[in-house]
Amino acid sequence: AGRAILASRRSKGRARLSA
């Protein structure tokens, strides 16, 4: 949980940050 969140943060944001 680090790069996946940063990459998703630019795409959706908290959509994957919670997953």
Tab-separated table of C-alpha atoms in Angstrom:
chain	number	residue	atom	x	y	z
A	1	ALA	CA	0.000	0.000	0.000
A	2	GLY	CA	2.044	2.897	-1.251
A	3	ARG	CA	2.521	3.209	-4.996
A	4	ALA	CA	-0.950	1.704	-5.663
A	5	ILE	CA	-2.503	4.470	-3.591
A	6	LEU	CA	-0.409	7.237	-5.170
A	7	ALA	CA	-1.255	5.998	-8.665
A	8	SER	CA	-4.957	5.713	-7.829
A	9	ARG	CA	-4.899	9.079	-6.048
A	10	ARG	CA	-4.211	10.742	-9.421
A	11	SER	CA	-6.912	8.619	-11.127
A	12	LYS	CA	-9.848	8.466	-8.705
A	13	GLY	CA	-8.398	9.368	-5.286
A	14	ARG	CA	-10.106	7.599	-2.419
A	15	ALA	CA	-11.739	4.912	-4.594
A	16	ARG	CA	-8.755	2.579	-4.234
A	17	LEU	CA	-7.268	4.293	-1.162
A	18	SER	CA	-9.949	2.487	0.891
A	19	ALA	CA	-9.675	-0.790	-0.995
